[in-house]
PDB file of C-alpha atoms and ligand atoms in Angstrom:
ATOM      1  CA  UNK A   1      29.215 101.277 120.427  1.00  0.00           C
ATOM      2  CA  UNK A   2      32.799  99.899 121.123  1.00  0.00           C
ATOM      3  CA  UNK A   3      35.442 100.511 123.823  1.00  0.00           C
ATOM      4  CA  UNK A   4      34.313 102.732 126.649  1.00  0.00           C
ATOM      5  CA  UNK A   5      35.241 103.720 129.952  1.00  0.00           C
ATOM      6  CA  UNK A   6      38.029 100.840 130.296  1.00  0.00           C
ATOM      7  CA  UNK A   7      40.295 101.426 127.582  1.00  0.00           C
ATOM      8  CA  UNK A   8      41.409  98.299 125.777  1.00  0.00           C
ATOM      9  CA  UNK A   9      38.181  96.168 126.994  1.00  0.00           C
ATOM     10  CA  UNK A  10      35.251  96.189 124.394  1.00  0.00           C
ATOM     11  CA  UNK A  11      31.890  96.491 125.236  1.00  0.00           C
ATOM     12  CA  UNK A  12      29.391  94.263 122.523  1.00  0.00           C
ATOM     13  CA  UNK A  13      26.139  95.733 121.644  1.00  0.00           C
ATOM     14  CA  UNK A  14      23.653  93.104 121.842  1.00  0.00           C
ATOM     15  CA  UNK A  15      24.040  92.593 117.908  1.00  0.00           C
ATOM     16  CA  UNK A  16      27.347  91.536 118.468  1.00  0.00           C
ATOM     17  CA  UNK A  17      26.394  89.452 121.465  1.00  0.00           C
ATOM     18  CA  UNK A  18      23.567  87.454 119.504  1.00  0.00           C
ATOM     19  CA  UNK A  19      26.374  86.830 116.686  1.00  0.00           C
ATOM     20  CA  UNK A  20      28.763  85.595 120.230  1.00  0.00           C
ATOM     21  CA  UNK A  21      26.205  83.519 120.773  1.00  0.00           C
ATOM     22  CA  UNK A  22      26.603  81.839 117.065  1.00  0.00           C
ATOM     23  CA  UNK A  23      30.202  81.442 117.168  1.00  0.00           C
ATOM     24  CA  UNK A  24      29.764  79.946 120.905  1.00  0.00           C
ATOM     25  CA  UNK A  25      26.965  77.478 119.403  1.00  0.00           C
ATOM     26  CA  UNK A  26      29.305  75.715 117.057  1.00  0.00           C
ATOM     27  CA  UNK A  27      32.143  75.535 119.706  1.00  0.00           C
ATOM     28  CA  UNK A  28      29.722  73.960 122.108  1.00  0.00           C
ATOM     29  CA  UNK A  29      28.822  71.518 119.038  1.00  0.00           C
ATOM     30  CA  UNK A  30      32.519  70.441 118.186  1.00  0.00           C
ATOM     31  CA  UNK A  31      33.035  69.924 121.744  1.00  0.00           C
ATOM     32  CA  UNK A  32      30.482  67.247 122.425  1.00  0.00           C
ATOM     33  CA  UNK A  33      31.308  65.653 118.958  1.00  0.00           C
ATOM     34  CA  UNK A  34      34.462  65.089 120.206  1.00  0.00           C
ATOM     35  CA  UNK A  35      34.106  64.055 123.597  1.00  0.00           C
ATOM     36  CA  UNK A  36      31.434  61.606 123.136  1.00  0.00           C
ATOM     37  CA  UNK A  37      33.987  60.494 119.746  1.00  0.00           C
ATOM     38  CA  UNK A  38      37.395  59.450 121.916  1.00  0.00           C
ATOM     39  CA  UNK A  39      38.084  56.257 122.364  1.00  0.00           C
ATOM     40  CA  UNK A  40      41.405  54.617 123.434  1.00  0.00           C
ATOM     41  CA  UNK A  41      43.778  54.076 120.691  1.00  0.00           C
ATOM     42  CA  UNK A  42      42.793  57.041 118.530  1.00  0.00           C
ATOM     43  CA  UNK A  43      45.466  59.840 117.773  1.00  0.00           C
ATOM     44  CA  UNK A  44      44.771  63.387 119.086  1.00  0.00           C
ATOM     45  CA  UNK A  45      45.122  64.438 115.358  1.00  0.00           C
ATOM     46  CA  UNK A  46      42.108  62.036 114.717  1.00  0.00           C
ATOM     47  CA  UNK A  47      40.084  64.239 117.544  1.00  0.00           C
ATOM     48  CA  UNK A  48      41.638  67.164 115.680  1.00  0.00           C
ATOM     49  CA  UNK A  49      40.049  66.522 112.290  1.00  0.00           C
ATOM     50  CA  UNK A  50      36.568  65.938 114.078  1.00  0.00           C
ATOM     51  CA  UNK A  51      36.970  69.611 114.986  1.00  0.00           C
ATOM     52  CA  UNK A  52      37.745  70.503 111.094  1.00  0.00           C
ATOM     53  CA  UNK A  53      34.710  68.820 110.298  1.00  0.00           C
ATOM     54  CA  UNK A  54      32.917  70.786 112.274  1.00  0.00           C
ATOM     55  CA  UNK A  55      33.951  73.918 111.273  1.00  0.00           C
ATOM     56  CA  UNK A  56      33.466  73.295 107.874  1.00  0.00           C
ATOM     57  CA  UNK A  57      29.983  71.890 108.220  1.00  0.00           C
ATOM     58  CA  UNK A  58      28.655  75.112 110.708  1.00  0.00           C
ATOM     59  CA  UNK A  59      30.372  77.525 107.951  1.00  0.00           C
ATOM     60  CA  UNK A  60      32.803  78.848 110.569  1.00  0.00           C
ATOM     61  CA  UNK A  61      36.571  79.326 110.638  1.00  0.00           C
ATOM     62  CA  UNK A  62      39.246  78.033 113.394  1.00  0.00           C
ATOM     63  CA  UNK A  63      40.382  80.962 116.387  1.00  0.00           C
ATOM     64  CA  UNK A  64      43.373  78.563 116.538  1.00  0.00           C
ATOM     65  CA  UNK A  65      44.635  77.640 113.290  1.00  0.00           C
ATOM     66  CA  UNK A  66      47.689  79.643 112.451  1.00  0.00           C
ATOM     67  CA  UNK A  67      47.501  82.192 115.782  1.00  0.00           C
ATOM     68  CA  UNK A  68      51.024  83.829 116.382  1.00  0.00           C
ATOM     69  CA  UNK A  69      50.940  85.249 119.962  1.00  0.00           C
ATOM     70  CA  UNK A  70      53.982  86.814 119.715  1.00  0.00           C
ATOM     71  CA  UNK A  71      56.955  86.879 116.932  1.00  0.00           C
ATOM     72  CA  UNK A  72      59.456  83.917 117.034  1.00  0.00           C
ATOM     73  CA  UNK A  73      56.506  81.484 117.901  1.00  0.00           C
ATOM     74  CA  UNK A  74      55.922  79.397 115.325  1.00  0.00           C
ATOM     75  CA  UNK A  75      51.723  79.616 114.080  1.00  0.00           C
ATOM     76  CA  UNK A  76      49.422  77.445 115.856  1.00  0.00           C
ATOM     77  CA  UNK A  77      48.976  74.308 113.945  1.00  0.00           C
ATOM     78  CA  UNK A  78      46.337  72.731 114.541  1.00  0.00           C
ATOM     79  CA  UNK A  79      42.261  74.013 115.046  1.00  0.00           C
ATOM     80  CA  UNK A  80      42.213  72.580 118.593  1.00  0.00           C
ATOM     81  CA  UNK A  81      44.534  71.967 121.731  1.00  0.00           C
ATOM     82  CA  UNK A  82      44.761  68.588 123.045  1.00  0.00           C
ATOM     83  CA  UNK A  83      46.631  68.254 126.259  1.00  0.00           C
ATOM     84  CA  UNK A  84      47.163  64.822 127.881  1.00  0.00           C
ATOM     85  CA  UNK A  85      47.961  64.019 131.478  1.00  0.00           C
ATOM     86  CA  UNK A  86      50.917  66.586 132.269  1.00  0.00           C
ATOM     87  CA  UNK A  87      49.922  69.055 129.570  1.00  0.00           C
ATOM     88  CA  UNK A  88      47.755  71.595 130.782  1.00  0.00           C
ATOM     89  CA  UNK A  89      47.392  73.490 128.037  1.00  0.00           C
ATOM     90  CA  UNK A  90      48.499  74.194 124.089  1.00  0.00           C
ATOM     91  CA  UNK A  91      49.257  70.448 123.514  1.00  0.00           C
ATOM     92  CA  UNK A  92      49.672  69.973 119.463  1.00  0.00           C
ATOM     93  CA  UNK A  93      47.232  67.394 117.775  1.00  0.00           C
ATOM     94  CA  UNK A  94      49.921  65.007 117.006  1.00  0.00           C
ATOM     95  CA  UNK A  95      49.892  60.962 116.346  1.00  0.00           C
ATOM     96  CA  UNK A  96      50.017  60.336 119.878  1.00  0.00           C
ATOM     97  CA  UNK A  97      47.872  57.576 120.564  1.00  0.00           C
ATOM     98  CA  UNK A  98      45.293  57.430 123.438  1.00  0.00           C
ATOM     99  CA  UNK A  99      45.136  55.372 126.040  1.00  0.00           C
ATOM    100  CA  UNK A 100      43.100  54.184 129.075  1.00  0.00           C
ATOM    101  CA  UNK A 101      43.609  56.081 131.549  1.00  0.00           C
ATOM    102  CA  UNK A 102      44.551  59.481 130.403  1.00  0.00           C
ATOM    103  CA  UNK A 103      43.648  62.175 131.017  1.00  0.00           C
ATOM    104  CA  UNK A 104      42.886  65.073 127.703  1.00  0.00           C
ATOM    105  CA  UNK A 105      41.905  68.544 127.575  1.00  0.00           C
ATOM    106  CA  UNK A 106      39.866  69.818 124.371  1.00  0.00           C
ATOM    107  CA  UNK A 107      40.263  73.381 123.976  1.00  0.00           C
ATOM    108  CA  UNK A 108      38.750  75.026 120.587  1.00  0.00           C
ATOM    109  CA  UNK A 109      37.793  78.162 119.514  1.00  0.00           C
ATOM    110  CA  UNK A 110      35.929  79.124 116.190  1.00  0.00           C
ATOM    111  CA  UNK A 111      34.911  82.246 114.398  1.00  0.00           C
ATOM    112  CA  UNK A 112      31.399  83.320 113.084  1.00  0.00           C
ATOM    113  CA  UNK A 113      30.689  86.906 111.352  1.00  0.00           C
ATOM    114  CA  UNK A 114      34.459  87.949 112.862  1.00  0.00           C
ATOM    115  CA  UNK A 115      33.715  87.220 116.157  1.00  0.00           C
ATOM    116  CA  UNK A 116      35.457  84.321 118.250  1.00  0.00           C
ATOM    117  CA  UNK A 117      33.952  81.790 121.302  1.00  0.00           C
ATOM    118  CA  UNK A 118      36.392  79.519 123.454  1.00  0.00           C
ATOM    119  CA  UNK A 119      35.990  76.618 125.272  1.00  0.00           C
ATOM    120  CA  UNK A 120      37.587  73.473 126.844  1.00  0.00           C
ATOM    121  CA  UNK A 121      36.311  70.334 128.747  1.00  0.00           C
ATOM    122  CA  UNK A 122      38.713  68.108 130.119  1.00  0.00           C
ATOM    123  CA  UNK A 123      37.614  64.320 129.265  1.00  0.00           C
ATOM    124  CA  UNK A 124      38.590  60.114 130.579  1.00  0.00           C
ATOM    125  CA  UNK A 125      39.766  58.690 128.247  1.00  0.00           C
ATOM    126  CA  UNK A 126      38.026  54.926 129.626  1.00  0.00           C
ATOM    127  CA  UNK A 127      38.277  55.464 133.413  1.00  0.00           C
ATOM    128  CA  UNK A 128      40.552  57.715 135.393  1.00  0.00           C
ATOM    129  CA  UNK A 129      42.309  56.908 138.423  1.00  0.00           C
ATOM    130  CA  UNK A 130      40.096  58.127 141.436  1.00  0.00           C
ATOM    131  CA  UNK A 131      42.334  61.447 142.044  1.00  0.00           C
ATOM    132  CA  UNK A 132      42.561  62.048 138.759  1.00  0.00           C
ATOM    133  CA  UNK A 133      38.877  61.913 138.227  1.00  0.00           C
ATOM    134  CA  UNK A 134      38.600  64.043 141.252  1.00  0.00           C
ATOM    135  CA  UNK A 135      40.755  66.551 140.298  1.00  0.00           C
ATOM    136  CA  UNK A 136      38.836  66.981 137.110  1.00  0.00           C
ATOM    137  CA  UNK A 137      35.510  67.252 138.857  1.00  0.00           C
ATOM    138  CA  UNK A 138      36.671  69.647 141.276  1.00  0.00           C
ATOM    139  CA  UNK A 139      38.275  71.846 138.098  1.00  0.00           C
ATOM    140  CA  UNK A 140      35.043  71.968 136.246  1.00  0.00           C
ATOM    141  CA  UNK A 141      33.307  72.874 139.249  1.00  0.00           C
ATOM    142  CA  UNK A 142      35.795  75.759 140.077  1.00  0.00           C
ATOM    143  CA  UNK A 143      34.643  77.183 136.495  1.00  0.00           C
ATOM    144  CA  UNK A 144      31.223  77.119 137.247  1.00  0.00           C
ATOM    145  CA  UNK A 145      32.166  78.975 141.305  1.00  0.00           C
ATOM    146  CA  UNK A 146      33.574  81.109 138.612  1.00  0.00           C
ATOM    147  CA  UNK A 147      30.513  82.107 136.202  1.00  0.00           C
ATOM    148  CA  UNK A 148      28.294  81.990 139.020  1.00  0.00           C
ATOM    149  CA  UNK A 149      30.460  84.887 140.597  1.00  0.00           C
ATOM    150  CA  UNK A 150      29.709  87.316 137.527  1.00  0.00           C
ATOM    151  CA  UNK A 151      27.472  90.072 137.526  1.00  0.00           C
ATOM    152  CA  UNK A 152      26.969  93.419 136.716  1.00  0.00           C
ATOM    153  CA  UNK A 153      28.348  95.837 138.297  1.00  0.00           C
ATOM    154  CA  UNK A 154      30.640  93.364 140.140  1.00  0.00           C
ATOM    155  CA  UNK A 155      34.557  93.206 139.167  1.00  0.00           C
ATOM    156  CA  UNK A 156      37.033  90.427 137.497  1.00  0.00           C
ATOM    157  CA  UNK A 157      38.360  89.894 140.986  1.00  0.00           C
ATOM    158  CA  UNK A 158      35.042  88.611 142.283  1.00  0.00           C
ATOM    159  CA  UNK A 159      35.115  85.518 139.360  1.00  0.00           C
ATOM    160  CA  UNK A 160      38.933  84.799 140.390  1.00  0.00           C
ATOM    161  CA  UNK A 161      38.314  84.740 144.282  1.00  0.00           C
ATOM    162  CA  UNK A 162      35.261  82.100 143.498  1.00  0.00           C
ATOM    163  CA  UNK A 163      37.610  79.775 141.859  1.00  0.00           C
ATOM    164  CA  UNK A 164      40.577  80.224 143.865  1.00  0.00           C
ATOM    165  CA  UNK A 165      38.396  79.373 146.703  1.00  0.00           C
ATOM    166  CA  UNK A 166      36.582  76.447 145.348  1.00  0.00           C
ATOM    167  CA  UNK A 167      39.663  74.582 144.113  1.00  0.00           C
ATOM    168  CA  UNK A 168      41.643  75.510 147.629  1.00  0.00           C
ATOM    169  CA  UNK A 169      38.079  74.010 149.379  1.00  0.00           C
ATOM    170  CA  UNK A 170      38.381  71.119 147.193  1.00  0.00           C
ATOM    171  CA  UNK A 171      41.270  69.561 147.396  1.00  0.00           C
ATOM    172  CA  UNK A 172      45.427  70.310 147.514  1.00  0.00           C
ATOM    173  CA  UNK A 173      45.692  71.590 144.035  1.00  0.00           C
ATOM    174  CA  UNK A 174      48.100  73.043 142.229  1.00  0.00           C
ATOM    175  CA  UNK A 175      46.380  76.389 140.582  1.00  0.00           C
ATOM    176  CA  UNK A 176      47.956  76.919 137.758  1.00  0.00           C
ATOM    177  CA  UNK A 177      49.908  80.799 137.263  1.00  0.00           C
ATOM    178  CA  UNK A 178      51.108  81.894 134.436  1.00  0.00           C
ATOM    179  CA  UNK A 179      48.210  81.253 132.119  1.00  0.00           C
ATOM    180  CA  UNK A 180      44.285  83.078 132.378  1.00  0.00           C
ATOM    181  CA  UNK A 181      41.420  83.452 131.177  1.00  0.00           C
ATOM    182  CA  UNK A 182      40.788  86.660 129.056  1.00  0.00           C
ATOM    183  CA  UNK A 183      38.272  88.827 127.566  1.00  0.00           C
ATOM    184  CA  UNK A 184      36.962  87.632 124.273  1.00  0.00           C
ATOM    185  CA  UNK A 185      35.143  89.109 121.556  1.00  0.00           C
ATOM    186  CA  UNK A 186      35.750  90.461 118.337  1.00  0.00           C
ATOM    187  CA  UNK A 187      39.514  89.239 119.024  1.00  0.00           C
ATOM    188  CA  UNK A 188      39.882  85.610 120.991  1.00  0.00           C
ATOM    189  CA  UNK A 189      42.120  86.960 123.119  1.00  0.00           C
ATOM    190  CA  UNK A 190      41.385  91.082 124.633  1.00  0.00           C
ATOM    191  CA  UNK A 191      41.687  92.133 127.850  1.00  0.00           C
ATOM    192  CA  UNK A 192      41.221  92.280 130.668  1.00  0.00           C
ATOM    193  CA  UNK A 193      42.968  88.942 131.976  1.00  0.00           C
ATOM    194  CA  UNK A 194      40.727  86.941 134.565  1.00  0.00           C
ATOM    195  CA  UNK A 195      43.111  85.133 136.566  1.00  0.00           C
ATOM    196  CA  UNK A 196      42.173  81.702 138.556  1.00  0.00           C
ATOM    197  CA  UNK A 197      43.104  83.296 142.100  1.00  0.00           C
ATOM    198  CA  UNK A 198      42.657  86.914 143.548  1.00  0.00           C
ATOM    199  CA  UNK A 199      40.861  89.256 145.997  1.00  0.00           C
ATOM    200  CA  UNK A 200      37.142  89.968 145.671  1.00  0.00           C
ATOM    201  CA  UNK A 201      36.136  93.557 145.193  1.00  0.00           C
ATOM    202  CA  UNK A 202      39.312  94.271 142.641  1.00  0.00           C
ATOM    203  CA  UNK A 203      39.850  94.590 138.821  1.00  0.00           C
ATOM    204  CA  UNK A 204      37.868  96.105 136.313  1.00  0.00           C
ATOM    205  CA  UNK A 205      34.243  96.338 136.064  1.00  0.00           C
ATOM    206  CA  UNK A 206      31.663  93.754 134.564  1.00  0.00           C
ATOM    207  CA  UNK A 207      29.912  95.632 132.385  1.00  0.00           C
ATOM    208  CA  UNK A 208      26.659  94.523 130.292  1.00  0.00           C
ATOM    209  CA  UNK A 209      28.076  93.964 127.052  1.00  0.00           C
ATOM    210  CA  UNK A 210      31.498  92.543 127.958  1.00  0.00           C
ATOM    211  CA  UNK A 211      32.037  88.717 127.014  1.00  0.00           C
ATOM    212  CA  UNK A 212      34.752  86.593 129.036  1.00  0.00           C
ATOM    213  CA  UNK A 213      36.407  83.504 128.889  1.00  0.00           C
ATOM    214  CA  UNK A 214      36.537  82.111 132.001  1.00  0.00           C
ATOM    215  CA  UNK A 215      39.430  78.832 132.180  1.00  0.00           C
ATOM    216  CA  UNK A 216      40.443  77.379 135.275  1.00  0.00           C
ATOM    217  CA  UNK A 217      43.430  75.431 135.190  1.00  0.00           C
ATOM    218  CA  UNK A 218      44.067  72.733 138.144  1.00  0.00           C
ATOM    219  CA  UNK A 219      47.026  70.014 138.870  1.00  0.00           C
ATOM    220  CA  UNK A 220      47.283  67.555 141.181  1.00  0.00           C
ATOM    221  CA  UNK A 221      50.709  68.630 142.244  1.00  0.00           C
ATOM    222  CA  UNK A 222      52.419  72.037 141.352  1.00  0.00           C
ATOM    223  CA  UNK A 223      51.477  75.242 140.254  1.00  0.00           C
ATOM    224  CA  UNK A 224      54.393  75.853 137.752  1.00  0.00           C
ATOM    225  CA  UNK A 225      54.713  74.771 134.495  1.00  0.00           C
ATOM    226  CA  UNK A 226      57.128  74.931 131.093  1.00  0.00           C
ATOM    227  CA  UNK A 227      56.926  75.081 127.814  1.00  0.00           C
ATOM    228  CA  UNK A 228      58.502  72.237 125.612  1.00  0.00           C
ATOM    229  CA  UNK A 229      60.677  72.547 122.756  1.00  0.00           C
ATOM    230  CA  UNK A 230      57.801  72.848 120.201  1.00  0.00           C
ATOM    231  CA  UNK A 231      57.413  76.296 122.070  1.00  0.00           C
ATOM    232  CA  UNK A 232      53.823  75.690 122.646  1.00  0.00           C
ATOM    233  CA  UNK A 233      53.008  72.690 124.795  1.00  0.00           C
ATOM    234  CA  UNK A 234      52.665  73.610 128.742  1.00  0.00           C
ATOM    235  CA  UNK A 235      53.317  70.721 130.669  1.00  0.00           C
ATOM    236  CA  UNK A 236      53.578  71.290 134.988  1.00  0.00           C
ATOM    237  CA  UNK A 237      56.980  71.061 136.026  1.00  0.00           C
ATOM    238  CA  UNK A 238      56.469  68.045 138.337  1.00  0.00           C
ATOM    239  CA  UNK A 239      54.662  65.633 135.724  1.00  0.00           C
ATOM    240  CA  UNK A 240      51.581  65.901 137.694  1.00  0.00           C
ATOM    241  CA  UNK A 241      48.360  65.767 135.512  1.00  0.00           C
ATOM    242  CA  UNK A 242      46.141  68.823 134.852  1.00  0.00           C
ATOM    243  CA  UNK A 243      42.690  69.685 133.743  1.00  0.00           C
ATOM    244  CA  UNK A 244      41.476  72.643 132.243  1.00  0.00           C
ATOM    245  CA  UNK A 245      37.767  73.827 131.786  1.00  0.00           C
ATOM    246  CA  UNK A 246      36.666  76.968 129.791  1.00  0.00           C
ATOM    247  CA  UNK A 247      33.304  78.658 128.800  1.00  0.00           C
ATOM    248  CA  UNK A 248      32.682  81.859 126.969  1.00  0.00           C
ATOM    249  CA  UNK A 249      30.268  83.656 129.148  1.00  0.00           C
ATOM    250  CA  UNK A 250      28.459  87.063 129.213  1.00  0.00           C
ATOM    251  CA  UNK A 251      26.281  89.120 131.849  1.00  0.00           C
ATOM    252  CA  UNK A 252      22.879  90.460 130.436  1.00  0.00           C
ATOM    253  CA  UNK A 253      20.216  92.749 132.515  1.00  0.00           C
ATOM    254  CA  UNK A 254      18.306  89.134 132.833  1.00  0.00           C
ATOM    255  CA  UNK A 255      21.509  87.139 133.981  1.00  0.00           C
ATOM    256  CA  UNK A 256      24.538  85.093 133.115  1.00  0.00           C
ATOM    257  CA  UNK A 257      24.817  84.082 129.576  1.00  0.00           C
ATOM    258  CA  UNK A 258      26.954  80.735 128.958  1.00  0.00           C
ATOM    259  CA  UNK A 259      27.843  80.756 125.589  1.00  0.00           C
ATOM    260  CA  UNK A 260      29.581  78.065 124.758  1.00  0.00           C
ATOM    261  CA  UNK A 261      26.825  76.079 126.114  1.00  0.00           C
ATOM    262  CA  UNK A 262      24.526  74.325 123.870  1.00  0.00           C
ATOM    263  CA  UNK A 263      21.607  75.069 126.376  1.00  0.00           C
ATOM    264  CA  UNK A 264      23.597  78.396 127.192  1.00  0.00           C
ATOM    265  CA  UNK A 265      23.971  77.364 130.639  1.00  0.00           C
ATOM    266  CA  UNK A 266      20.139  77.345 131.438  1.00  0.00           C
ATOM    267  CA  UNK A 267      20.417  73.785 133.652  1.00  0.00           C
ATOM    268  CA  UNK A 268      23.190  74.761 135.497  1.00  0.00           C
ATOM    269  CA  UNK A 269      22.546  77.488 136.542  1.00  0.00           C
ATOM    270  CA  UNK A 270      18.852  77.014 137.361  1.00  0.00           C
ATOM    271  CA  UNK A 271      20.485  74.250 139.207  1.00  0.00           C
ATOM    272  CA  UNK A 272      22.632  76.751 141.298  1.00  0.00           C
ATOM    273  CA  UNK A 273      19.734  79.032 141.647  1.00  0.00           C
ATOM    274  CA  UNK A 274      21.243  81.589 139.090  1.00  0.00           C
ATOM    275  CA  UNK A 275      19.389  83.770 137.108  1.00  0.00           C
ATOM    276  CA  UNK A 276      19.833  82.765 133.357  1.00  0.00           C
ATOM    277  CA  UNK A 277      20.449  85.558 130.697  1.00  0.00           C
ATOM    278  CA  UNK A 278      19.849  85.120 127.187  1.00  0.00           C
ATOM    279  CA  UNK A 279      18.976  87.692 124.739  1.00  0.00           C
ATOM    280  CA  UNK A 280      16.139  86.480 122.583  1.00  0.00           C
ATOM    281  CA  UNK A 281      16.475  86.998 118.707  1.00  0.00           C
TER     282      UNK A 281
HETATM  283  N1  LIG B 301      41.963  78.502 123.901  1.00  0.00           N
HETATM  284  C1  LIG B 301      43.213  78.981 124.405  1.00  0.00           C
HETATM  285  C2  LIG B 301      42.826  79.936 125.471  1.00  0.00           C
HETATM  286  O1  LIG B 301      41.966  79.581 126.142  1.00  0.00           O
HETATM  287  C3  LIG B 301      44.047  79.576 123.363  1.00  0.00           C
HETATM  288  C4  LIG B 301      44.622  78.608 122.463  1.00  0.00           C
HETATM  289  S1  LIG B 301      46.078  79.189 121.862  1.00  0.00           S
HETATM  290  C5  LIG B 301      45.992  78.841 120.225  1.00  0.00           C
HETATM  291  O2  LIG B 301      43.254  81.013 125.663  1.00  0.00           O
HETATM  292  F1  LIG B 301      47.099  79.171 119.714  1.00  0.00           F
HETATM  293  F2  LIG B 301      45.724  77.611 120.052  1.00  0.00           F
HETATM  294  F3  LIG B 301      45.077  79.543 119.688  1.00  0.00           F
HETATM  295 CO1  LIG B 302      40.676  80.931 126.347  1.00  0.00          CO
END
């Protein structure tokens, strides 16, 4: 049991989701190793090669490493994306040293039993500047407005409406265009796109069995952004700093399923009086 209905969107079967579940395990894993790991002065490469350890020790491979989204873009090179400040997303681990005060985005992806889970938390490195921390509060809890908004028989447009309107009730952000989240599954990126604004009510249907990666992407200026010269690095147009937070997510008959969650969301969402969805083994 594959693609139905929707063509192009695949529908798990709850094998596939328990094996989800693995993949979104060890990207949950990699993610706190590395945000409890950065310290001022490191290099993002450093952060990058916690994330190789990782893989190698869960026995899982990198989403990232070597993805070509399109033909004249040169293959991704490194297993996560680290995006400081002005980046937003796709930065390149690079010897760029950290400092107090910034502001990075961890976004990783890893593959168990050829199926992918995605992620991103955006961390302080030391302590932010009050709007910057702010902003990055506010963005994490527009991903959360997000995955509370899924359920079944609802639509795509219902999860992009929640965060549209908890970042506009927030604050005066930029919300990011251009970029979305995306279905996710036995490719990391599938459709349909969930974009970070829209109309309740519209888009395809959330069906049990369909996994999503929901990323809201938040500056504290504009909403426009450009790619540097190393064709991957999206920085905002007005040097304003963005945050970006991403879970992989799925709706069972019991509830919402967080994924890339090491408790699969269970806290948070009892905490937001959702019901909480797992599939036992
Ligand atoms: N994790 C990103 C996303 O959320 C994709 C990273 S692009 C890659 O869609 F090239 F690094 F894989
Ligand atoms: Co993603």
């Amino acid at each position: 049991m594959k693609k139905r209905r929707v063509p192009g969107i695949e529908i798990l079967s709850d094998e596939d989701l328990k094996l989800m579940r693995k993949a979104g395990l060890v990207v949950a894993r990699a993610l706190r190793e590395m945000t409890s790991n950065v310290r001022v002065g490191m290099t993002t490469h450093e952060v990058d090669a916690i994330a190789v350890d990782v893989l190698a020790r869960e026995g899982a491979t990198s989403s990232f490493l070597g993805y070509e989204p399109m033909k004249g873009i040169p293959p991704y090179p490194g297993v996560t994306c680290l995006s400081v400040n002005e980046e937003v997303v796709h930065g390149l681990p690079s010897e760029r040293v950290l400092a107090e005060g910034d502001l990075l985005s961890i976004d990783f992806g890893a593959m168990i039993e050829g199926v992918h889970g995605d992620a991103a938390r955006s961390v302080g490195i030391g302590d932010l500047a009050s709007d910057v921390e702010k902003l990055n509060i506010d963005t994490e809890k527009s991903l959360w407005a997000g995955i509370s908004a899924a359920r079944l028989g609802g639509k795509i447009g219902d999860i992009s409406s929640a965060i549209e309107r908890s970042l506009r009730n927030a604050g005066k952000y930029g919300i990011v265009r251009g970029y979305t989240g995306h279905g996710i599954g036995h490719q990391m990126h599938q459709p349909p796109d969930i974009p970070n604004y829209g109309s309740r009510g519209k888009g395809p249907i959330i069906e049990q069995g369909l996994c999503m990666a929901i990323e809201p992407m938040a500056t504290l200026g504009t909403s426009n952004t450009d790619i540097l010269d190393d064709d991957w690095t999206v920085v905002t147009t007005d040097g304003s700093v963005g945050a970006h937070w991403e879970n992989t997510i799925t709706v069972t008959k019991f509830g919402i399923w967080v994924l890339t969650e090491e408790d699969g969301g269970e806290e948070t969402l009892h905490r937001l009086g959702l019901p909480f969805g797992p599939l036992s083994d």
